[in-house]
XYZ file of C-alpha atoms in Angstrom:
540
model
C 259.928 -78.284 111.700
C 257.810 -78.055 114.830
C 257.662 -74.222 114.521
C 256.574 -74.506 110.933
C 253.810 -76.926 111.984
C 252.527 -74.514 114.650
C 252.650 -71.677 112.116
C 250.465 -73.628 109.687
C 248.111 -74.464 112.540
C 247.612 -70.816 113.589
C 247.413 -69.254 110.076
C 243.597 -69.850 109.821
C 243.153 -68.508 113.334
C 245.064 -65.292 112.491
C 243.142 -64.973 109.212
C 239.821 -65.355 111.005
C 240.923 -62.886 113.658
C 241.847 -60.357 110.974
C 238.547 -61.026 109.168
C 236.525 -60.576 112.333
C 238.221 -57.249 112.911
C 237.247 -55.920 109.504
C 233.939 -57.728 108.947
C 231.470 -56.696 111.639
C 227.778 -57.646 111.545
C 226.964 -56.910 115.174
C 224.726 -53.875 114.537
C 223.167 -51.954 111.605
C 226.026 -49.450 111.437
C 228.702 -52.129 111.348
C 226.908 -54.259 108.739
C 226.264 -51.413 106.286
C 229.744 -49.990 106.821
C 231.245 -53.407 106.121
C 229.271 -53.703 102.895
C 230.169 -50.253 101.554
C 233.772 -50.161 102.801
C 234.844 -53.331 101.018
C 233.373 -52.144 97.716
C 235.382 -48.909 97.615
C 238.129 -48.670 95.013
C 240.918 -48.364 97.599
C 239.603 -51.212 99.780
C 237.916 -53.430 97.207
C 237.307 -56.886 98.688
C 233.924 -58.093 97.384
C 234.144 -61.390 99.264
C 234.110 -59.541 102.564
C 231.374 -57.190 101.349
C 229.277 -60.267 100.480
C 229.260 -61.325 104.134
C 226.196 -59.097 104.588
C 224.236 -61.457 102.306
C 222.925 -64.517 104.129
C 222.013 -67.882 102.641
C 223.659 -67.632 99.177
C 226.796 -69.093 97.752
C 229.732 -66.746 97.630
C 229.577 -65.918 93.905
C 225.884 -65.029 93.969
C 226.285 -63.158 97.267
C 229.030 -61.019 95.692
C 226.752 -60.205 92.743
C 223.922 -59.212 95.056
C 226.191 -57.029 97.233
C 227.620 -55.226 94.204
C 224.149 -54.644 92.737
C 222.884 -53.163 96.006
C 225.682 -50.601 95.972
C 225.202 -49.872 92.262
C 221.496 -49.261 92.772
C 222.197 -46.864 95.634
C 224.864 -45.051 93.596
C 222.680 -44.947 90.482
C 219.832 -43.280 92.338
C 222.193 -40.860 94.041
C 221.438 -42.234 97.524
C 224.414 -41.236 99.644
C 224.615 -43.298 102.830
C 225.675 -41.203 105.814
C 227.104 -43.923 108.048
C 227.337 -41.519 110.973
C 223.530 -41.487 111.182
C 223.134 -45.259 111.189
C 222.314 -46.619 114.682
C 224.918 -48.700 116.482
C 222.421 -50.373 118.787
C 222.552 -54.175 118.259
C 218.869 -54.395 119.236
C 217.646 -51.478 117.147
C 213.952 -51.699 116.229
C 212.349 -50.080 113.247
C 210.426 -46.864 114.048
C 208.326 -46.587 110.868
C 205.596 -49.009 111.799
C 207.352 -52.333 112.342
C 208.258 -52.025 115.985
C 208.193 -55.795 116.494
C 211.128 -56.353 114.088
C 214.825 -55.653 114.441
C 215.418 -53.828 111.179
C 216.821 -50.608 109.755
C 215.696 -49.067 106.475
C 218.372 -46.934 104.818
C 216.024 -44.688 102.814
C 212.405 -45.156 103.974
C 210.997 -42.611 101.541
C 213.003 -43.149 98.363
C 214.096 -46.808 98.569
C 212.152 -48.707 101.262
C 212.955 -52.092 99.672
C 216.600 -51.964 100.792
C 217.092 -52.579 104.503
C 219.051 -54.711 106.975
C 217.556 -56.906 109.672
C 218.787 -58.915 112.635
C 218.980 -62.670 112.055
C 220.334 -65.007 114.738
C 222.199 -62.225 116.521
C 223.782 -60.655 113.407
C 222.680 -58.039 110.912
C 222.276 -58.876 107.212
C 220.475 -57.452 104.228
C 216.926 -58.773 104.409
C 215.610 -61.616 102.274
C 213.218 -59.101 100.669
C 216.147 -56.900 99.658
C 218.056 -59.846 98.227
C 215.051 -61.130 96.271
C 214.155 -57.723 94.831
C 217.598 -56.344 94.074
C 217.711 -57.817 90.548
C 214.458 -56.080 89.594
C 215.598 -52.847 91.224
C 218.852 -53.073 89.279
C 216.942 -53.517 85.999
C 214.797 -50.494 86.820
C 217.846 -48.331 87.487
C 219.949 -49.779 84.676
C 217.629 -50.930 81.855
C 218.588 -53.588 79.347
C 220.017 -51.112 76.863
C 222.732 -49.931 79.275
C 224.837 -53.047 78.810
C 224.155 -53.005 75.074
C 225.298 -49.406 74.957
C 228.496 -50.212 76.804
C 229.280 -52.965 74.316
C 228.946 -50.747 71.238
C 230.721 -47.644 72.567
C 234.090 -47.353 70.818
C 237.292 -46.554 72.638
C 237.092 -42.935 71.440
C 233.739 -42.630 73.216
C 235.464 -42.924 76.584
C 237.617 -39.855 76.030
C 237.067 -37.031 78.532
C 235.226 -33.844 77.537
C 234.363 -31.244 80.197
C 235.186 -33.847 82.858
C 232.704 -36.260 81.240
C 233.286 -39.151 78.911
C 232.301 -38.282 75.365
C 229.438 -40.819 75.263
C 228.067 -39.419 78.535
C 228.156 -35.878 77.161
C 226.321 -36.936 74.000
C 223.853 -38.912 76.124
C 223.086 -35.779 78.183
C 222.387 -33.748 75.038
C 220.090 -36.447 73.654
C 218.329 -36.801 76.994
C 217.599 -33.049 77.252
C 216.375 -32.958 73.640
C 214.002 -35.860 74.264
C 212.874 -34.253 77.521
C 211.906 -31.038 75.677
C 209.988 -32.969 73.000
C 208.149 -34.987 75.669
C 207.326 -31.772 77.522
C 205.692 -30.204 74.446
C 203.719 -33.330 73.525
C 202.483 -34.044 77.050
C 201.464 -30.400 77.545
C 199.117 -30.542 74.551
C 197.760 -33.960 75.493
C 197.261 -32.969 79.157
C 195.339 -29.814 78.252
C 193.143 -31.748 75.800
C 192.350 -34.444 78.387
C 191.717 -31.936 81.190
C 189.386 -29.904 78.990
C 187.443 -33.055 78.066
C 187.096 -34.004 81.741
C 185.979 -30.489 82.667
C 183.410 -30.504 79.848
C 182.066 -33.880 80.997
C 181.653 -32.600 84.552
C 180.232 -29.136 83.915
C 178.804 -29.523 80.379
C 179.956 -26.040 79.463
C 183.072 -24.144 78.419
C 184.366 -21.454 80.739
C 187.191 -19.183 79.606
C 188.471 -18.675 83.154
C 188.553 -22.435 83.754
C 190.339 -22.942 80.422
C 193.054 -20.496 81.490
C 193.563 -22.401 84.742
C 193.592 -25.727 82.880
C 196.369 -24.448 80.628
C 198.355 -23.489 83.718
C 197.615 -26.932 85.188
C 198.787 -28.723 82.024
C 202.164 -26.969 82.248
C 203.405 -28.496 85.553
C 201.924 -31.894 84.600
C 204.069 -31.932 81.454
C 207.071 -30.843 83.528
C 206.435 -33.728 85.932
C 206.437 -36.215 83.059
C 209.646 -34.683 81.683
C 211.334 -34.861 85.106
C 210.163 -38.470 85.534
C 211.787 -39.249 82.164
C 215.093 -37.745 83.339
C 214.769 -39.593 86.666
C 214.399 -42.857 84.749
C 217.151 -42.285 82.185
C 219.817 -40.416 84.149
C 221.273 -43.444 86.039
C 222.022 -45.017 82.644
C 224.730 -42.393 82.121
C 226.636 -44.018 85.021
C 227.982 -40.833 86.537
C 229.563 -40.756 89.966
C 227.740 -40.987 93.284
C 228.436 -37.340 94.115
C 226.990 -36.130 90.815
C 223.987 -38.452 91.084
C 223.300 -37.313 94.641
C 223.037 -33.655 93.644
C 221.175 -34.329 90.419
C 218.537 -36.521 92.084
C 218.180 -34.056 94.954
C 217.441 -31.316 92.411
C 215.057 -33.619 90.517
C 213.182 -34.543 93.681
C 212.920 -30.905 94.721
C 211.637 -30.051 91.240
C 209.088 -32.881 91.361
C 207.856 -31.763 94.771
C 207.555 -28.123 93.681
C 205.731 -29.159 90.495
C 203.344 -31.377 92.461
C 202.627 -28.478 94.827
C 201.918 -26.294 91.807
C 199.678 -28.976 90.266
C 197.605 -29.350 93.412
C 197.352 -25.574 93.867
C 196.015 -25.214 90.330
C 193.784 -28.243 90.859
C 192.314 -26.562 93.941
C 191.770 -23.437 91.857
C 189.972 -25.414 89.115
C 187.786 -27.334 91.574
C 186.884 -24.166 93.470
C 186.040 -22.404 90.198
C 183.723 -25.246 89.177
C 182.214 -25.322 92.677
C 181.719 -21.552 92.491
C 179.735 -21.959 89.275
C 177.656 -24.637 90.989
C 176.923 -22.433 94.004
C 175.823 -19.599 91.727
C 173.046 -21.860 90.453
C 171.843 -22.842 93.936
C 169.340 -20.946 96.073
C 171.625 -20.847 99.107
C 173.865 -17.789 99.135
C 175.834 -19.131 102.088
C 177.527 -21.596 99.716
C 178.983 -18.631 97.839
C 180.744 -17.547 101.037
C 182.028 -21.100 101.553
C 184.043 -20.959 98.307
C 186.818 -18.559 99.488
C 186.991 -20.300 102.872
C 187.465 -23.742 101.286
C 189.922 -22.284 98.784
C 192.073 -20.852 101.587
C 191.849 -24.087 103.598
C 192.876 -26.424 100.768
C 195.605 -24.050 99.589
C 197.098 -24.010 103.084
C 196.819 -27.797 103.327
C 198.683 -28.290 100.022
C 201.438 -25.881 101.060
C 201.904 -27.544 104.471
C 202.094 -31.061 103.017
C 204.459 -29.826 100.292
C 206.686 -28.164 102.893
C 206.886 -31.401 104.899
C 207.826 -33.281 101.721
C 210.585 -30.783 100.940
C 211.941 -31.098 104.468
C 212.226 -34.887 104.092
C 214.416 -34.370 101.006
C 216.890 -32.450 103.161
C 216.998 -35.189 105.784
C 214.674 -33.591 108.329
C 212.792 -36.106 110.467
C 209.219 -35.026 109.788
C 207.860 -37.478 112.360
C 209.650 -35.621 115.135
C 208.716 -32.295 113.585
C 205.062 -33.326 113.331
C 205.048 -34.495 116.942
C 206.512 -31.181 118.044
C 204.004 -29.308 115.897
C 201.186 -31.343 117.435
C 202.307 -30.552 120.984
C 202.832 -26.927 120.050
C 199.441 -26.849 118.343
C 197.810 -28.269 121.464
C 199.471 -25.647 123.632
C 198.475 -22.940 121.174
C 194.889 -24.241 121.141
C 194.742 -24.134 124.930
C 196.099 -20.594 124.895
C 193.598 -19.468 122.260
C 190.388 -21.210 123.220
C 188.255 -18.350 121.894
C 189.744 -18.742 118.426
C 189.078 -22.491 118.476
C 185.509 -21.875 119.674
C 184.970 -19.392 116.852
C 186.302 -21.893 114.317
C 183.913 -24.555 115.631
C 181.132 -21.966 115.494
C 181.986 -21.310 111.838
C 181.689 -25.014 111.063
C 178.324 -25.191 112.837
C 177.027 -22.173 110.893
C 177.889 -23.812 107.577
C 176.373 -27.110 108.690
C 173.122 -25.726 110.130
C 172.814 -22.783 107.690
C 170.675 -20.588 109.991
C 170.961 -17.761 107.451
C 172.307 -16.928 104.002
C 174.365 -14.065 102.677
C 172.197 -10.917 102.288
C 169.572 -12.229 104.735
C 168.085 -9.709 107.180
C 168.544 -11.152 110.671
C 168.030 -10.249 114.299
C 170.795 -11.711 116.463
C 170.498 -10.428 120.000
C 170.896 -6.662 119.870
C 172.213 -6.687 116.308
C 169.764 -6.227 113.438
C 170.954 -6.046 109.859
C 171.994 -7.764 106.628
C 174.543 -10.591 106.626
C 177.465 -9.587 104.405
C 180.216 -12.117 105.088
C 180.898 -15.251 107.125
C 184.588 -15.605 107.946
C 186.684 -18.090 109.919
C 186.334 -16.108 113.135
C 183.365 -13.752 112.819
C 180.336 -12.794 110.748
C 179.846 -9.287 109.333
C 176.337 -7.812 109.671
C 175.535 -4.402 108.193
C 172.852 -2.506 110.089
C 170.245 -0.184 108.577
C 172.459 2.839 109.352
C 175.234 1.185 107.234
C 177.432 0.477 110.271
C 179.038 -2.999 110.357
C 178.882 -5.374 113.321
C 181.430 -8.171 113.745
C 179.786 -10.992 115.697
C 182.059 -13.866 116.898
C 180.854 -17.113 115.323
C 181.000 -18.911 118.683
C 178.412 -16.480 120.066
C 176.392 -16.464 116.865
C 176.095 -20.264 116.932
C 174.657 -20.158 120.481
C 172.181 -17.248 120.483
C 168.656 -17.173 119.045
C 168.669 -15.885 115.458
C 165.518 -14.445 113.911
C 166.127 -14.842 110.194
C 163.723 -12.455 108.548
C 165.280 -13.302 105.228
C 163.507 -16.668 105.347
C 160.062 -15.143 105.788
C 157.551 -15.896 103.065
C 156.109 -12.374 103.339
C 156.748 -9.174 105.249
C 154.009 -8.484 107.794
C 152.919 -4.930 108.536
C 150.612 -4.161 111.432
C 149.447 -0.743 112.609
C 146.489 0.999 114.299
C 144.691 3.976 112.774
C 143.023 6.288 115.277
C 139.765 8.031 114.276
C 138.107 10.825 116.197
C 135.584 9.739 118.806
C 132.837 11.769 117.136
C 133.157 9.871 113.828
C 129.744 8.465 112.869
C 129.433 4.625 112.657
C 128.512 4.898 108.973
C 131.814 6.621 108.174
C 133.755 4.135 110.284
C 132.262 1.307 108.220
C 132.937 3.224 105.023
C 136.536 3.901 106.038
C 137.168 0.231 106.910
C 135.607 -0.854 103.618
C 137.679 1.641 101.663
C 140.951 0.515 103.282
C 140.125 -3.093 102.411
C 139.512 -2.146 98.803
C 142.847 -0.310 98.679
C 144.706 -3.362 100.076
C 143.080 -5.608 97.450
C 144.056 -3.180 94.696
C 147.639 -2.761 95.993
C 150.050 -4.711 93.692
C 152.531 -5.447 96.508
C 150.104 -6.820 99.151
C 148.504 -10.225 99.524
C 144.822 -9.798 98.649
C 143.964 -13.187 100.208
C 145.406 -12.481 103.638
C 144.728 -9.184 105.403
C 142.781 -7.742 108.325
C 141.114 -4.306 108.591
C 138.814 -4.124 111.608
C 137.514 -1.644 114.170
C 139.231 -3.257 117.168
C 138.662 -0.993 120.140
C 138.616 2.284 121.976
C 141.839 4.056 122.743
C 142.482 6.926 125.148
C 141.979 9.520 122.432
C 140.800 7.580 119.355
C 138.689 4.841 117.880
C 141.203 2.172 116.850
C 141.115 0.563 113.393
C 143.649 -2.269 113.050
C 145.353 -2.694 109.659
C 147.253 -5.979 109.225
C 148.733 -6.671 105.759
C 151.460 -8.829 104.159
C 153.833 -7.432 101.563
C 155.048 -9.824 98.873
C 158.607 -8.523 98.546
C 161.151 -9.485 101.216
C 163.425 -6.544 100.410
C 163.420 -3.864 103.109
C 163.480 -0.994 100.621
C 160.567 -2.360 98.591
C 158.573 -2.792 101.806
C 159.044 0.873 102.724
C 157.980 1.973 99.259
C 154.871 -0.233 99.476
C 153.989 1.260 102.874
C 154.312 4.742 101.434
C 151.810 4.070 98.673
C 149.418 2.376 101.098
C 149.585 5.279 103.539
C 149.016 7.914 100.847
C 145.941 6.047 99.598
C 144.509 5.776 103.140
C 145.083 9.498 103.768
C 143.328 10.356 100.482
C 140.433 8.078 101.411
C 140.058 9.755 104.820
C 140.148 13.212 103.257
C 137.512 12.400 100.648
C 135.234 10.738 103.215
C 135.666 13.600 105.629
C 137.135 11.359 108.328
C 139.659 12.937 110.688
C 142.509 11.114 112.422
C 142.667 11.592 116.153
C 145.567 12.759 118.228
C 146.076 12.857 122.005
C 143.693 15.494 123.345
C 141.519 16.483 126.265
C 137.891 17.471 125.693
C 136.394 20.210 127.884
C 132.589 20.474 127.811
C 131.070 23.963 128.251
C 127.593 25.235 127.859
C 126.982 26.758 124.423
C 125.454 30.135 124.287
C 122.351 30.397 122.096
C 124.003 32.787 119.691
C 127.246 30.678 119.387
C 127.853 27.643 117.168
C 129.774 24.564 118.319
C 133.169 23.572 116.937
C 132.252 19.947 116.225
C 132.670 18.961 112.540
C 129.672 18.227 110.389
C 129.755 14.760 108.799
C 128.049 13.838 105.526
C 126.880 10.240 105.823
C 125.037 10.018 102.542
C 125.370 6.448 101.241
C 125.562 7.506 97.607
C 128.373 9.941 98.342
C 130.244 7.402 100.431
C 130.121 4.736 97.683
C 131.168 7.257 95.084
C 134.115 8.407 97.207
C 135.367 4.849 97.839
C 135.014 3.901 94.186
C 136.822 7.028 93.061
C 139.706 6.731 95.541
C 140.279 3.020 94.762
C 140.131 3.737 91.022
C 142.694 6.522 91.359
C 144.940 4.262 93.462
C 144.704 1.440 90.905
C 145.608 3.810 88.073
C 148.590 5.156 90.026
C 149.812 1.646 90.995
C 149.041 -0.725 88.105
C 149.532 -4.411 88.793
C 152.675 -5.637 87.076
């Protein structure tokens, strides 16, 4: 009798000892393992699994624990217990460093996590309060209704699936295809309306891109439909894990495609805008921005794909940052050139096709790239100037001139009479006024001084066209008219010479030219030359 009494006394102790061996809430790993282990078919003890729920009566705690596992299974979230920390004082590393907590799936299901309460680990109060809503999202109201109306024959196996699940898959794919077609038409219609509101015109190239953009958007909606409906088929965790992994990969790829096409549409619209602006540097900015945003989308998409395969992108990003810093230090010139590129686009010291003088380089700007700027010289050779240097040196942008200035000195012979000098100066002025490519309100033609071998007449004019080729053609016509004027007046141009004076013999004549300074002849010559020039070069 005494032994029996001691046995009854120690039965609760042994039961508690056995329970403490199997139920462990000392760290995140132990708590989650306890929850999942006691809800497996071969070790099903929901009362023990409910120990991870704090503050509820046993019946409700069991319901909550079961729903947590069903939600994880329904979304295909396989818990790898080997990756769960065993540190009793583990702190969250996703922004809540002041709390002892562990989130099972930070990206896909951040609402479900365990936290440390009074020395033990339990599912958080937030998880417990939200699990009913999460369960309804994963298993909508019609799931239970469907289970009630499925006949016994519907549970027969077909291709390793129950018959009702097989039929459900066929219906789901049929609805997905119908949704895809409808959303594709609606998306294209809406996108075209938005594009028309922004640009107020219809562009065939943009329409083609919009059609390509509507395609992945409709696929995203179709995949979201499958993502919402698929858990209702109540397939196994293994199947759900693979299916949802494929769905998430598909969604990520489609989003990458959407943003790539969106970049293409925006850049096309921006390109049309830049074509209407005066600045030609904006045109060069289009391909640079297109490459930048395309690379940004691809990098972000790659990081998202890596998270789906369990890669810790935080660690990867930290390593990339350190590596990027080391790379930047090793390639300072490249970084300086990139900064120089940014400064060029901000300050806009020149535009594409501007004629510039940058140090020893003189030519037309053809392209501004990430690293260097291409300048084509007059001999058609191409100079590549690093943008870091170009942003620091003095740039003479002749493409921003209002007019092209031309200044030269005409040398007349020293024996030219003053009357002919005045006539020549007057005639050149008249030619400049009659020239269609020169400014008639701003010019200078003056007898400015005495050179070593000539009387100097300064000619300072401004050509209206900024194009180099047009300027040369205008000079040609001006020069021809001046030469004709000099010939008709009988004025000779000087050249470097040395005059030797000798005594003339009475029977010999000197070699000096004879000048006709008759006023009537001079006026007639000027009028005739200017008239001929005007007829040859009519004002447009």
